[in-house]
Structure formats: C-alpha cells, structure tokens
Amino acid sequence: MNTSATPLGKALITGASSGIGAVYADRLARRGHPLVLVARDARRLAELAARMKAAHGVEVEVLVADLTQTADLRRVEARLESDAAISLLVNNAGVGATAPLVQSTPESLDAMLLLNVLALTRLTRAAVPGFVARGQGAVINIASIVALAPELLNGVYSGSKAFVVNLSQSLHHEVGDKGVQVQAVLPGATHTDFWRLAGVPVEHLPQGIVMSAEDMVDAALVGFDRRELITIPSLPDVGDWERADAARRALGPNLSRPKPAERYGVALSA
Ligand code: NAP
C-alpha cells in the first residue's frame, strides 16, 4: 500500500511469470507499484496480472517477450528507454544448469549467457540513463550465491551470476550518487521451478538448504529498503560478507604495478 502523497513509479519485472519474479510482482503491487510484467508465457502472465489487479488495485501490463530473441529484447529495451514512469527495474529472468561444463551443449550455454548476462546488461543500459536524468530510480539484479561459490553447479551459470554481482557493484560506483539505487540479491537454493528446469527437481535437494521464494523476496526487500548493495538473504552474520568485501578492496593498491611481484623471481628488465 502506497501511503505517500507521491504515486510510486512503475516496476518492470523480468521473469515475472513464476517463482521469485511472481513473488516480486505480488510484493511490489502490494506496496502500490503499477507493474509491467515480462516473460514468455502469456497465459501465466495474464493470470498473474488479473490476480494482482484484483488483490492490490494497481495497473498491471503484460509484455510477452523471449529475452534471448533480439527483436523481443529490443522491444523491452525501447519500453525502458521511452517510459519515464518506470522507476524500478527488477532483472530477475534467469536460467541455470546443474550439469558440469563438459556435459553441457553449446546451445544451453548460449541460452544461459544470452538471458543471464546479455539481456540483463541490455535492459540495465536501457533503463539507467533515464533514471540518472530524472535523478531517481532503482535496479534490483537477481544474482545467486554461486557468484561466491564457483565450485557449485555449472561454471557458466556461476560465472553469469558473478558477472551480475560485478556489474551491480560497478553500477553502484558509477551512479549511486546520482539518485540511482542498485541492489544485487544473492539467493541460495530457493523453492521454484528453476531446479527442475536446470536438471534436478528442488525436492531432490537437502531441504535444510532450501528457502521459500516468499521468504527470500521478503528478506531481499528488507535489504532493498535498507539500501544494501549486496543482499544475501541466508547469511546470518553480515560481517562475514563485509570482511570478504574488505579483503577484496584491500587488494586494490597492489593489483597493477610496473614490475612482477618479487615472489615470481623474474629477472627484471631495465
Ligand atoms: P523460475 O521459476 O524458473 O523463473 C524463471 C523466470 O524467468 C520465469 O518467469 C520464466 O518465464 C523467465 N524466463 C526464462 N527464460 C526466459 C526468456 N528466454 N525470456 C524471458 N523470460 C524468461 O526460477 P526462479 O528461481 O524464480 O529464478 C529467478 C531468478 O533467480 C533467476 O535469475 C535465477 O538464476 C535466480 N536464482 C534462483 C535460485 C533458486 O534456487 N531458485 C537461486 C539463486 C538465484 P517464462 O518461462 O514464462 O519465460
């Protein structure tokens, strides 16, 4: 429910037809955001749109698009570039794989990279210049804890999510002081269709590591309201993340120097 006098901007959510994206749709509509819902499955999107209108009384529009297809991606980009009422982009659409790289088909890796990396990048690029010009807007990028744990699942999936974390950190650095909020959310195993589509139904995972999509999104939105750049809903002690990030930053001054480090024993050129 929007209790402020100013109407909330529209939220465009990719991958809204199921799982985490559908929960974002519900929670953001409940806050009073009009919605633009993007995914491939027109029927599921129309049903969700009708439910959201009835439950929360907000305007809901459906954009059916396969974000791995250039023409569809361009249509969603054009919408983000031209609709100044959109103030929140939730880059949620994504696919994964549980099979290792050596057992993956080139087509499955292409599809994963096109959706998780290329589409997310292009939509972010389409939305953010307008947010900067208006001095207001937010991007929520759904990454994954595998960004921090490359030994888990498929390496291309984990690499795609590490890309999302890096891009989010860089974007925050670039536009954080221009009125644009950026958040990367790193869910652990979450109870959605993702797992069945990735090759292992979620019921086959140890249930002690699986969170509901509702709890995951509710925690992520608390992190958003606290303006966290990185939100890891499962992590009990945020200090663990802060120490890891501080260690990364401490590398900074030594990452680019005129000579190789002494420990390599290279005979230095003059
Ligand atoms: P999901 O239920 O399978 O949802 C994926 C969504 O993406 C669906 O709405 C799907 O809709 C959409 N989508 C898939 N391919 C698309 C395409 N080519 N074009 C447009 N939309 C497409 O899985 P989920 O768990 O909610 O996943 C949401 C995000 O969370 C993903 O980025 C995933 O990597 C991330 N994540 C999930 C977990 C987990 O354990 N579930 C953990 C960490 C991160 P259509 O089929 O209708 O297109």
PDB file of C-alpha atoms and ligand atoms in Angstrom:
ATOM      1  CA  MET A   1       0.000   0.000   0.000  1.00  0.00           C
ATOM      2  CA  ASN A   2       1.409   3.381  -1.040  1.00  0.00           C
ATOM      3  CA  THR A   3       0.851   5.714   1.909  1.00  0.00           C
ATOM      4  CA  SER A   4       2.845   8.653   0.497  1.00  0.00           C
ATOM      5  CA  ALA A   5       1.252  11.504  -1.452  1.00  0.00           C
ATOM      6  CA  THR A   6       3.533  10.827  -4.452  1.00  0.00           C
ATOM      7  CA  PRO A   7       2.465   7.973  -6.740  1.00  0.00           C
ATOM      8  CA  LEU A   8       5.070   5.199  -6.905  1.00  0.00           C
ATOM      9  CA  GLY A   9       6.752   4.601 -10.237  1.00  0.00           C
ATOM     10  CA  LYS A  10       6.101   1.534 -12.323  1.00  0.00           C
ATOM     11  CA  ALA A  11       8.172  -1.576 -11.669  1.00  0.00           C
ATOM     12  CA  LEU A  12       9.224  -3.620 -14.703  1.00  0.00           C
ATOM     13  CA  ILE A  13       9.940  -7.204 -13.630  1.00  0.00           C
ATOM     14  CA  THR A  14      11.524  -9.759 -15.956  1.00  0.00           C
ATOM     15  CA  GLY A  15      10.769 -13.431 -15.417  1.00  0.00           C
ATOM     16  CA  ALA A  16       7.573 -12.459 -13.618  1.00  0.00           C
ATOM     17  CA  SER A  17       5.537 -15.472 -14.737  1.00  0.00           C
ATOM     18  CA  SER A  18       6.755 -17.801 -11.963  1.00  0.00           C
ATOM     19  CA  GLY A  19       8.936 -18.298  -8.901  1.00  0.00           C
ATOM     20  CA  ILE A  20      10.868 -15.367  -7.475  1.00  0.00           C
ATOM     21  CA  GLY A  21       9.635 -12.904 -10.139  1.00  0.00           C
ATOM     22  CA  ALA A  22       5.980 -13.654  -9.401  1.00  0.00           C
ATOM     23  CA  VAL A  23       6.596 -13.021  -5.685  1.00  0.00           C
ATOM     24  CA  TYR A  24       8.272  -9.689  -6.515  1.00  0.00           C
ATOM     25  CA  ALA A  25       5.184  -8.826  -8.567  1.00  0.00           C
ATOM     26  CA  ASP A  26       2.945  -9.515  -5.579  1.00  0.00           C
ATOM     27  CA  ARG A  27       5.094  -7.667  -3.041  1.00  0.00           C
ATOM     28  CA  LEU A  28       5.675  -4.615  -5.259  1.00  0.00           C
ATOM     29  CA  ALA A  29       1.985  -4.401  -6.202  1.00  0.00           C
ATOM     30  CA  ARG A  30       1.152  -4.611  -2.505  1.00  0.00           C
ATOM     31  CA  ARG A  31       3.427  -1.584  -1.974  1.00  0.00           C
ATOM     32  CA  GLY A  32       1.450   0.257  -4.647  1.00  0.00           C
ATOM     33  CA  HIS A  33       3.753  -0.003  -7.667  1.00  0.00           C
ATOM     34  CA  PRO A  34       1.994  -0.314 -11.040  1.00  0.00           C
ATOM     35  CA  LEU A  35       3.601  -3.282 -12.795  1.00  0.00           C
ATOM     36  CA  VAL A  36       4.991  -4.191 -16.195  1.00  0.00           C
ATOM     37  CA  LEU A  37       5.405  -7.974 -16.252  1.00  0.00           C
ATOM     38  CA  VAL A  38       7.811  -9.563 -18.738  1.00  0.00           C
ATOM     39  CA  ALA A  39       8.275 -13.261 -19.620  1.00  0.00           C
ATOM     40  CA  ARG A  40       7.469 -15.713 -22.451  1.00  0.00           C
ATOM     41  CA  ASP A  41       4.386 -17.453 -21.062  1.00  0.00           C
ATOM     42  CA  ALA A  42       1.449 -15.182 -21.985  1.00  0.00           C
ATOM     43  CA  ARG A  43      -1.148 -17.276 -20.137  1.00  0.00           C
ATOM     44  CA  ARG A  44       0.683 -17.308 -16.807  1.00  0.00           C
ATOM     45  CA  LEU A  45       1.420 -13.579 -17.103  1.00  0.00           C
ATOM     46  CA  ALA A  46      -2.237 -12.760 -17.835  1.00  0.00           C
ATOM     47  CA  GLU A  47      -3.387 -14.815 -14.827  1.00  0.00           C
ATOM     48  CA  LEU A  48      -0.862 -13.125 -12.547  1.00  0.00           C
ATOM     49  CA  ALA A  49      -1.841  -9.692 -13.881  1.00  0.00           C
ATOM     50  CA  ALA A  50      -5.519 -10.354 -13.152  1.00  0.00           C
ATOM     51  CA  ARG A  51      -4.696 -11.568  -9.616  1.00  0.00           C
ATOM     52  CA  MET A  52      -2.519  -8.530  -8.891  1.00  0.00           C
ATOM     53  CA  LYS A  53      -5.137  -6.058 -10.162  1.00  0.00           C
ATOM     54  CA  ALA A  54      -7.842  -7.722  -8.076  1.00  0.00           C
ATOM     55  CA  ALA A  55      -5.751  -8.083  -4.910  1.00  0.00           C
ATOM     56  CA  HIS A  56      -3.878  -4.777  -4.915  1.00  0.00           C
ATOM     57  CA  GLY A  57      -5.815  -2.457  -7.245  1.00  0.00           C
ATOM     58  CA  VAL A  58      -2.752  -1.437  -9.280  1.00  0.00           C
ATOM     59  CA  GLU A  59      -2.354  -1.103 -13.033  1.00  0.00           C
ATOM     60  CA  VAL A  60      -0.649  -4.173 -14.495  1.00  0.00           C
ATOM     61  CA  GLU A  61       0.605  -4.510 -18.039  1.00  0.00           C
ATOM     62  CA  VAL A  62       1.959  -7.639 -19.665  1.00  0.00           C
ATOM     63  CA  LEU A  63       4.866  -7.628 -22.142  1.00  0.00           C
ATOM     64  CA  VAL A  64       5.305 -11.091 -23.637  1.00  0.00           C
ATOM     65  CA  ALA A  65       8.944 -11.392 -24.665  1.00  0.00           C
ATOM     66  CA  ASP A  66      11.644 -14.012 -25.078  1.00  0.00           C
ATOM     67  CA  LEU A  67      14.648 -12.062 -23.859  1.00  0.00           C
ATOM     68  CA  THR A  68      17.042 -14.338 -25.751  1.00  0.00           C
ATOM     69  CA  GLN A  69      15.496 -13.121 -29.028  1.00  0.00           C
ATOM     70  CA  THR A  70      16.932  -9.858 -30.339  1.00  0.00           C
ATOM     71  CA  ALA A  71      13.637  -8.385 -31.591  1.00  0.00           C
ATOM     72  CA  ASP A  72      11.858  -9.121 -28.283  1.00  0.00           C
ATOM     73  CA  LEU A  73      14.765  -7.772 -26.247  1.00  0.00           C
ATOM     74  CA  ARG A  74      14.777  -4.573 -28.333  1.00  0.00           C
ATOM     75  CA  ARG A  75      11.038  -4.120 -27.652  1.00  0.00           C
ATOM     76  CA  VAL A  76      11.580  -4.286 -23.875  1.00  0.00           C
ATOM     77  CA  GLU A  77      14.645  -2.032 -24.142  1.00  0.00           C
ATOM     78  CA  ALA A  78      12.621   0.506 -26.122  1.00  0.00           C
ATOM     79  CA  ARG A  79       9.958   0.476 -23.435  1.00  0.00           C
ATOM     80  CA  LEU A  80      12.528   1.146 -20.696  1.00  0.00           C
ATOM     81  CA  GLU A  81      14.083   3.947 -22.755  1.00  0.00           C
ATOM     82  CA  SER A  82      10.802   5.686 -23.517  1.00  0.00           C
ATOM     83  CA  ASP A  83       8.594   5.207 -20.436  1.00  0.00           C
ATOM     84  CA  ALA A  84       9.610   7.815 -17.859  1.00  0.00           C
ATOM     85  CA  ALA A  85       7.036   6.402 -15.421  1.00  0.00           C
ATOM     86  CA  ILE A  86       9.180   3.282 -14.887  1.00  0.00           C
ATOM     87  CA  SER A  87      11.310   3.853 -11.779  1.00  0.00           C
ATOM     88  CA  LEU A  88      12.256   0.290 -10.828  1.00  0.00           C
ATOM     89  CA  LEU A  89      13.770  -2.466 -12.960  1.00  0.00           C
ATOM     90  CA  VAL A  90      13.888  -5.965 -11.486  1.00  0.00           C
ATOM     91  CA  ASN A  91      16.260  -8.058 -13.602  1.00  0.00           C
ATOM     92  CA  ASN A  92      15.091 -11.450 -12.435  1.00  0.00           C
ATOM     93  CA  ALA A  93      14.692 -13.691 -15.510  1.00  0.00           C
ATOM     94  CA  GLY A  94      17.394 -16.330 -15.490  1.00  0.00           C
ATOM     95  CA  VAL A  95      18.104 -19.983 -16.124  1.00  0.00           C
ATOM     96  CA  GLY A  96      20.685 -22.326 -14.624  1.00  0.00           C
ATOM     97  CA  ALA A  97      22.198 -25.744 -15.132  1.00  0.00           C
ATOM     98  CA  THR A  98      23.302 -28.438 -12.725  1.00  0.00           C
ATOM     99  CA  ALA A  99      25.322 -30.422 -15.306  1.00  0.00           C
ATOM    100  CA  PRO A 100      29.035 -29.526 -15.452  1.00  0.00           C
ATOM    101  CA  LEU A 101      30.536 -27.631 -18.385  1.00  0.00           C
ATOM    102  CA  VAL A 102      31.953 -30.730 -20.090  1.00  0.00           C
ATOM    103  CA  GLN A 103      28.454 -32.258 -20.248  1.00  0.00           C
ATOM    104  CA  SER A 104      26.744 -29.068 -21.480  1.00  0.00           C
ATOM    105  CA  THR A 105      25.570 -28.435 -25.013  1.00  0.00           C
ATOM    106  CA  PRO A 106      26.745 -25.225 -26.701  1.00  0.00           C
ATOM    107  CA  GLU A 107      23.087 -24.265 -27.207  1.00  0.00           C
ATOM    108  CA  SER A 108      22.278 -24.499 -23.490  1.00  0.00           C
ATOM    109  CA  LEU A 109      25.313 -22.338 -22.611  1.00  0.00           C
ATOM    110  CA  ASP A 110      24.362 -19.777 -25.268  1.00  0.00           C
ATOM    111  CA  ALA A 111      20.809 -19.550 -23.920  1.00  0.00           C
ATOM    112  CA  MET A 112      22.063 -19.102 -20.357  1.00  0.00           C
ATOM    113  CA  LEU A 113      24.507 -16.357 -21.308  1.00  0.00           C
ATOM    114  CA  LEU A 114      22.012 -14.579 -23.564  1.00  0.00           C
ATOM    115  CA  LEU A 115      19.440 -14.390 -20.755  1.00  0.00           C
ATOM    116  CA  ASN A 116      21.517 -14.115 -17.562  1.00  0.00           C
ATOM    117  CA  VAL A 117      24.194 -11.796 -18.949  1.00  0.00           C
ATOM    118  CA  LEU A 118      23.298 -10.146 -22.247  1.00  0.00           C
ATOM    119  CA  ALA A 119      19.602  -9.407 -21.629  1.00  0.00           C
ATOM    120  CA  LEU A 120      20.270  -8.205 -18.072  1.00  0.00           C
ATOM    121  CA  THR A 121      23.029  -5.915 -19.341  1.00  0.00           C
ATOM    122  CA  ARG A 122      20.993  -4.519 -22.216  1.00  0.00           C
ATOM    123  CA  LEU A 123      17.930  -3.828 -20.054  1.00  0.00           C
ATOM    124  CA  THR A 124      20.072  -2.161 -17.395  1.00  0.00           C
ATOM    125  CA  ARG A 125      21.704   0.008 -20.061  1.00  0.00           C
ATOM    126  CA  ALA A 126      18.280   0.917 -21.414  1.00  0.00           C
ATOM    127  CA  ALA A 127      16.843   1.918 -18.031  1.00  0.00           C
ATOM    128  CA  VAL A 128      19.640   3.630 -16.141  1.00  0.00           C
ATOM    129  CA  PRO A 129      20.340   6.732 -18.311  1.00  0.00           C
ATOM    130  CA  GLY A 130      16.709   7.814 -17.783  1.00  0.00           C
ATOM    131  CA  PHE A 131      16.980   7.172 -14.046  1.00  0.00           C
ATOM    132  CA  VAL A 132      20.131   9.326 -13.951  1.00  0.00           C
ATOM    133  CA  ALA A 133      18.486  12.092 -15.989  1.00  0.00           C
ATOM    134  CA  ARG A 134      15.499  12.094 -13.630  1.00  0.00           C
ATOM    135  CA  GLY A 135      17.725  11.764 -10.535  1.00  0.00           C
ATOM    136  CA  GLN A 136      15.659   8.811  -9.361  1.00  0.00           C
ATOM    137  CA  GLY A 137      15.313   5.088  -9.983  1.00  0.00           C
ATOM    138  CA  ALA A 138      16.398   1.655  -8.823  1.00  0.00           C
ATOM    139  CA  VAL A 139      17.712  -1.579 -10.282  1.00  0.00           C
ATOM    140  CA  ILE A 140      17.360  -4.892  -8.475  1.00  0.00           C
ATOM    141  CA  ASN A 141      19.519  -7.605 -10.055  1.00  0.00           C
ATOM    142  CA  ILE A 142      18.871 -11.204  -9.070  1.00  0.00           C
ATOM    143  CA  ALA A 143      22.283 -12.882  -8.887  1.00  0.00           C
ATOM    144  CA  SER A 144      22.950 -16.033  -6.817  1.00  0.00           C
ATOM    145  CA  ILE A 145      25.183 -17.264  -4.017  1.00  0.00           C
ATOM    146  CA  VAL A 146      27.017 -19.309  -6.668  1.00  0.00           C
ATOM    147  CA  ALA A 147      28.641 -15.994  -7.642  1.00  0.00           C
ATOM    148  CA  LEU A 148      30.629 -16.533  -4.429  1.00  0.00           C
ATOM    149  CA  ALA A 149      30.805 -20.330  -4.706  1.00  0.00           C
ATOM    150  CA  PRO A 150      32.036 -21.231  -8.204  1.00  0.00           C
ATOM    151  CA  GLU A 151      32.551 -24.860  -7.167  1.00  0.00           C
ATOM    152  CA  LEU A 152      28.758 -25.329  -7.038  1.00  0.00           C
ATOM    153  CA  LEU A 153      26.588 -26.141 -10.092  1.00  0.00           C
ATOM    154  CA  ASN A 154      27.590 -25.277 -13.656  1.00  0.00           C
ATOM    155  CA  GLY A 155      30.573 -22.922 -14.010  1.00  0.00           C
ATOM    156  CA  VAL A 156      28.939 -20.872 -16.754  1.00  0.00           C
ATOM    157  CA  TYR A 157      25.909 -20.327 -14.515  1.00  0.00           C
ATOM    158  CA  SER A 158      28.127 -19.275 -11.615  1.00  0.00           C
ATOM    159  CA  GLY A 159      30.172 -17.075 -13.960  1.00  0.00           C
ATOM    160  CA  SER A 160      26.994 -15.434 -15.246  1.00  0.00           C
ATOM    161  CA  LYS A 161      25.953 -14.612 -11.681  1.00  0.00           C
ATOM    162  CA  ALA A 162      29.443 -13.333 -10.768  1.00  0.00           C
ATOM    163  CA  PHE A 163      29.018 -11.019 -13.772  1.00  0.00           C
ATOM    164  CA  VAL A 164      25.743  -9.766 -12.275  1.00  0.00           C
ATOM    165  CA  VAL A 165      27.420  -9.045  -8.933  1.00  0.00           C
ATOM    166  CA  ASN A 166      30.373  -7.237 -10.572  1.00  0.00           C
ATOM    167  CA  LEU A 167      28.105  -5.222 -12.859  1.00  0.00           C
ATOM    168  CA  SER A 168      25.948  -4.217  -9.885  1.00  0.00           C
ATOM    169  CA  GLN A 169      28.962  -3.127  -7.831  1.00  0.00           C
ATOM    170  CA  SER A 170      30.351  -1.166 -10.755  1.00  0.00           C
ATOM    171  CA  LEU A 171      26.976   0.434 -11.498  1.00  0.00           C
ATOM    172  CA  HIS A 172      26.560   1.461  -7.868  1.00  0.00           C
ATOM    173  CA  HIS A 173      30.023   3.034  -8.034  1.00  0.00           C
ATOM    174  CA  GLU A 174      29.033   4.845 -11.251  1.00  0.00           C
ATOM    175  CA  VAL A 175      25.517   6.090 -10.466  1.00  0.00           C
ATOM    176  CA  GLY A 176      24.967   5.557  -6.718  1.00  0.00           C
ATOM    177  CA  ASP A 177      25.470   9.269  -6.052  1.00  0.00           C
ATOM    178  CA  LYS A 178      23.127  10.268  -8.910  1.00  0.00           C
ATOM    179  CA  GLY A 179      19.925   9.166  -7.205  1.00  0.00           C
ATOM    180  CA  VAL A 180      20.007   5.617  -8.595  1.00  0.00           C
ATOM    181  CA  GLN A 181      19.827   2.732  -6.141  1.00  0.00           C
ATOM    182  CA  VAL A 182      21.380  -0.602  -7.134  1.00  0.00           C
ATOM    183  CA  GLN A 183      20.946  -3.902  -5.335  1.00  0.00           C
ATOM    184  CA  ALA A 184      22.277  -7.353  -6.178  1.00  0.00           C
ATOM    185  CA  VAL A 185      20.370 -10.162  -4.464  1.00  0.00           C
ATOM    186  CA  LEU A 186      22.200 -13.446  -3.907  1.00  0.00           C
ATOM    187  CA  PRO A 187      19.629 -16.152  -3.136  1.00  0.00           C
ATOM    188  CA  GLY A 188      20.681 -19.597  -2.023  1.00  0.00           C
ATOM    189  CA  ALA A 189      18.600 -22.595  -3.125  1.00  0.00           C
ATOM    190  CA  THR A 190      15.032 -21.326  -3.444  1.00  0.00           C
ATOM    191  CA  HIS A 191      11.879 -23.399  -3.897  1.00  0.00           C
ATOM    192  CA  THR A 192      10.968 -22.692  -7.549  1.00  0.00           C
ATOM    193  CA  ASP A 193      10.799 -24.368 -10.959  1.00  0.00           C
ATOM    194  CA  PHE A 194      14.372 -23.231 -11.588  1.00  0.00           C
ATOM    195  CA  TRP A 195      15.743 -26.524 -10.270  1.00  0.00           C
ATOM    196  CA  ARG A 196      13.542 -28.790 -12.400  1.00  0.00           C
ATOM    197  CA  LEU A 197      14.443 -26.756 -15.493  1.00  0.00           C
ATOM    198  CA  ALA A 198      18.144 -26.852 -14.517  1.00  0.00           C
ATOM    199  CA  GLY A 199      18.109 -30.646 -14.255  1.00  0.00           C
ATOM    200  CA  VAL A 200      17.379 -31.520 -10.588  1.00  0.00           C
ATOM    201  CA  PRO A 201      13.897 -31.002  -9.089  1.00  0.00           C
ATOM    202  CA  VAL A 202      14.045 -28.919  -5.910  1.00  0.00           C
ATOM    203  CA  GLU A 203      12.519 -31.834  -3.957  1.00  0.00           C
ATOM    204  CA  HIS A 204      15.781 -33.737  -4.547  1.00  0.00           C
ATOM    205  CA  LEU A 205      17.856 -31.151  -2.654  1.00  0.00           C
ATOM    206  CA  PRO A 206      18.515 -31.447   1.096  1.00  0.00           C
ATOM    207  CA  GLN A 207      15.535 -29.478   2.400  1.00  0.00           C
ATOM    208  CA  GLY A 208      17.772 -27.883   5.059  1.00  0.00           C
ATOM    209  CA  ILE A 209      19.276 -25.618   2.373  1.00  0.00           C
ATOM    210  CA  VAL A 210      16.058 -24.599   0.578  1.00  0.00           C
ATOM    211  CA  MET A 211      14.192 -21.330   1.277  1.00  0.00           C
ATOM    212  CA  SER A 212      10.697 -20.446   0.070  1.00  0.00           C
ATOM    213  CA  ALA A 213      10.541 -17.815  -2.690  1.00  0.00           C
ATOM    214  CA  GLU A 214       8.257 -15.738  -0.434  1.00  0.00           C
ATOM    215  CA  ASP A 215      10.760 -15.627   2.461  1.00  0.00           C
ATOM    216  CA  MET A 216      13.635 -14.955   0.059  1.00  0.00           C
ATOM    217  CA  VAL A 217      11.909 -11.974  -1.597  1.00  0.00           C
ATOM    218  CA  ASP A 218      10.635 -10.558   1.709  1.00  0.00           C
ATOM    219  CA  ALA A 219      14.190 -10.578   3.113  1.00  0.00           C
ATOM    220  CA  ALA A 220      15.586  -9.121  -0.125  1.00  0.00           C
ATOM    221  CA  LEU A 221      13.081  -6.257   0.063  1.00  0.00           C
ATOM    222  CA  VAL A 222      14.129  -5.507   3.650  1.00  0.00           C
ATOM    223  CA  GLY A 223      17.693  -5.310   2.286  1.00  0.00           C
ATOM    224  CA  PHE A 224      16.444  -3.030  -0.511  1.00  0.00           C
ATOM    225  CA  ASP A 225      14.720  -0.724   1.986  1.00  0.00           C
ATOM    226  CA  ARG A 226      17.990  -0.624   3.961  1.00  0.00           C
ATOM    227  CA  ARG A 227      19.722   0.333   0.700  1.00  0.00           C
ATOM    228  CA  GLU A 228      22.058  -2.675   0.780  1.00  0.00           C
ATOM    229  CA  LEU A 229      24.131  -3.051  -2.370  1.00  0.00           C
ATOM    230  CA  ILE A 230      24.616  -6.777  -1.778  1.00  0.00           C
ATOM    231  CA  THR A 231      21.870  -8.779  -0.101  1.00  0.00           C
ATOM    232  CA  ILE A 232      22.454 -12.403   0.878  1.00  0.00           C
ATOM    233  CA  PRO A 233      19.176 -13.484   2.482  1.00  0.00           C
ATOM    234  CA  SER A 234      20.561 -16.699   4.029  1.00  0.00           C
ATOM    235  CA  LEU A 235      23.715 -15.251   5.584  1.00  0.00           C
ATOM    236  CA  PRO A 236      23.306 -14.998   9.387  1.00  0.00           C
ATOM    237  CA  ASP A 237      26.262 -12.630  10.004  1.00  0.00           C
ATOM    238  CA  VAL A 238      26.534  -9.736   7.537  1.00  0.00           C
ATOM    239  CA  GLY A 239      30.043  -9.217   8.970  1.00  0.00           C
ATOM    240  CA  ASP A 240      31.149 -12.313   7.009  1.00  0.00           C
ATOM    241  CA  TRP A 241      30.262 -10.570   3.750  1.00  0.00           C
ATOM    242  CA  GLU A 242      31.713  -7.238   4.898  1.00  0.00           C
ATOM    243  CA  ARG A 243      35.054  -8.884   5.778  1.00  0.00           C
ATOM    244  CA  ALA A 244      35.197 -10.689   2.421  1.00  0.00           C
ATOM    245  CA  ASP A 245      34.466  -7.435   0.588  1.00  0.00           C
ATOM    246  CA  ALA A 246      37.032  -5.543   2.679  1.00  0.00           C
ATOM    247  CA  ALA A 247      39.666  -8.196   1.801  1.00  0.00           C
ATOM    248  CA  ARG A 248      38.856  -7.710  -1.907  1.00  0.00           C
ATOM    249  CA  ARG A 249      39.184  -3.936  -1.614  1.00  0.00           C
ATOM    250  CA  ALA A 250      42.493  -4.284   0.283  1.00  0.00           C
ATOM    251  CA  LEU A 251      43.986  -5.939  -2.817  1.00  0.00           C
ATOM    252  CA  GLY A 252      43.308  -2.749  -4.796  1.00  0.00           C
ATOM    253  CA  PRO A 253      46.535  -0.755  -4.448  1.00  0.00           C
ATOM    254  CA  ASN A 254      48.669  -3.791  -5.418  1.00  0.00           C
ATOM    255  CA  LEU A 255      46.729  -5.143  -8.388  1.00  0.00           C
ATOM    256  CA  SER A 256      48.528  -3.095 -11.034  1.00  0.00           C
ATOM    257  CA  ARG A 257      52.237  -2.330 -10.673  1.00  0.00           C
ATOM    258  CA  PRO A 258      55.106  -1.706 -13.089  1.00  0.00           C
ATOM    259  CA  LYS A 259      57.013  -4.927 -12.271  1.00  0.00           C
ATOM    260  CA  PRO A 260      56.025  -8.537 -11.447  1.00  0.00           C
ATOM    261  CA  ALA A 261      55.994  -9.344  -7.735  1.00  0.00           C
ATOM    262  CA  GLU A 262      59.370 -10.466  -6.372  1.00  0.00           C
ATOM    263  CA  ARG A 263      57.972 -13.912  -5.500  1.00  0.00           C
ATOM    264  CA  TYR A 264      57.956 -14.835  -9.232  1.00  0.00           C
ATOM    265  CA  GLY A 265      61.738 -14.420  -9.385  1.00  0.00           C
ATOM    266  CA  VAL A 266      61.611 -12.780 -12.822  1.00  0.00           C
ATOM    267  CA  ALA A 267      64.900 -11.147 -13.887  1.00  0.00           C
ATOM    268  CA  LEU A 268      63.640  -7.628 -14.237  1.00  0.00           C
ATOM    269  CA  SER A 269      64.172  -5.719 -17.470  1.00  0.00           C
ATOM    270  CA  ALA A 270      65.726  -2.294 -17.099  1.00  0.00           C
TER     271      ALA A 270
HETATM  272  P1  NAP B   1      11.798 -19.848 -12.367  1.00  0.00           P
HETATM  273  O1  NAP B   1      10.588 -20.093 -11.525  1.00  0.00           O
HETATM  274  O2  NAP B   1      12.186 -20.862 -13.363  1.00  0.00           O
HETATM  275  O3  NAP B   1      11.618 -18.428 -13.037  1.00  0.00           O
HETATM  276  C1  NAP B   1      12.375 -18.000 -14.138  1.00  0.00           C
HETATM  277  C2  NAP B   1      11.606 -16.902 -14.835  1.00  0.00           C
HETATM  278  O4  NAP B   1      12.370 -16.452 -15.954  1.00  0.00           O
HETATM  279  C3  NAP B   1      10.260 -17.369 -15.345  1.00  0.00           C
HETATM  280  O5  NAP B   1       9.291 -16.371 -15.119  1.00  0.00           O
HETATM  281  C4  NAP B   1      10.488 -17.543 -16.845  1.00  0.00           C
HETATM  282  O6  NAP B   1       9.270 -17.280 -17.538  1.00  0.00           O
HETATM  283  C5  NAP B   1      11.523 -16.463 -17.109  1.00  0.00           C
HETATM  284  N1  NAP B   1      12.299 -16.759 -18.300  1.00  0.00           N
HETATM  285  C6  NAP B   1      13.023 -17.882 -18.576  1.00  0.00           C
HETATM  286  N2  NAP B   1      13.548 -17.809 -19.795  1.00  0.00           N
HETATM  287  C7  NAP B   1      13.155 -16.607 -20.317  1.00  0.00           C
HETATM  288  C8  NAP B   1      13.378 -15.949 -21.544  1.00  0.00           C
HETATM  289  N3  NAP B   1      14.113 -16.525 -22.510  1.00  0.00           N
HETATM  290  N4  NAP B   1      12.825 -14.735 -21.749  1.00  0.00           N
HETATM  291  C9  NAP B   1      12.078 -14.155 -20.782  1.00  0.00           C
HETATM  292  N5  NAP B   1      11.842 -14.722 -19.584  1.00  0.00           N
HETATM  293  C10 NAP B   1      12.368 -15.936 -19.373  1.00  0.00           C
HETATM  294  O7  NAP B   1      13.081 -19.671 -11.435  1.00  0.00           O
HETATM  295  P2  NAP B   1      13.418 -18.647 -10.252  1.00  0.00           P
HETATM  296  O8  NAP B   1      14.107 -19.433  -9.226  1.00  0.00           O
HETATM  297  O9  NAP B   1      12.249 -17.832  -9.874  1.00  0.00           O
HETATM  298  O10 NAP B   1      14.515 -17.751 -10.981  1.00  0.00           O
HETATM  299  C11 NAP B   1      14.521 -16.348 -10.933  1.00  0.00           C
HETATM  300  C12 NAP B   1      15.955 -15.866 -10.817  1.00  0.00           C
HETATM  301  O11 NAP B   1      16.504 -16.294  -9.566  1.00  0.00           O
HETATM  302  C13 NAP B   1      16.920 -16.409 -11.889  1.00  0.00           C
HETATM  303  O12 NAP B   1      17.750 -15.332 -12.332  1.00  0.00           O
HETATM  304  C14 NAP B   1      17.761 -17.425 -11.140  1.00  0.00           C
HETATM  305  O13 NAP B   1      19.053 -17.565 -11.699  1.00  0.00           O
HETATM  306  C15 NAP B   1      17.802 -16.789  -9.758  1.00  0.00           C
HETATM  307  N6  NAP B   1      18.136 -17.692  -8.661  1.00  0.00           N
HETATM  308  C16 NAP B   1      17.343 -18.760  -8.378  1.00  0.00           C
HETATM  309  C17 NAP B   1      17.690 -19.616  -7.342  1.00  0.00           C
HETATM  310  C18 NAP B   1      16.862 -20.834  -6.986  1.00  0.00           C
HETATM  311  O14 NAP B   1      17.360 -21.684  -6.203  1.00  0.00           O
HETATM  312  N7  NAP B   1      15.645 -20.950  -7.465  1.00  0.00           N
HETATM  313  C19 NAP B   1      18.840 -19.362  -6.578  1.00  0.00           C
HETATM  314  C20 NAP B   1      19.630 -18.260  -6.903  1.00  0.00           C
HETATM  315  C21 NAP B   1      19.260 -17.432  -7.934  1.00  0.00           C
HETATM  316  P3  NAP B   1       8.806 -17.897 -18.944  1.00  0.00           P
HETATM  317  O15 NAP B   1       9.140 -19.364 -18.910  1.00  0.00           O
HETATM  318  O16 NAP B   1       7.344 -17.583 -18.949  1.00  0.00           O
HETATM  319  O17 NAP B   1       9.556 -17.134 -19.968  1.00  0.00           O
END
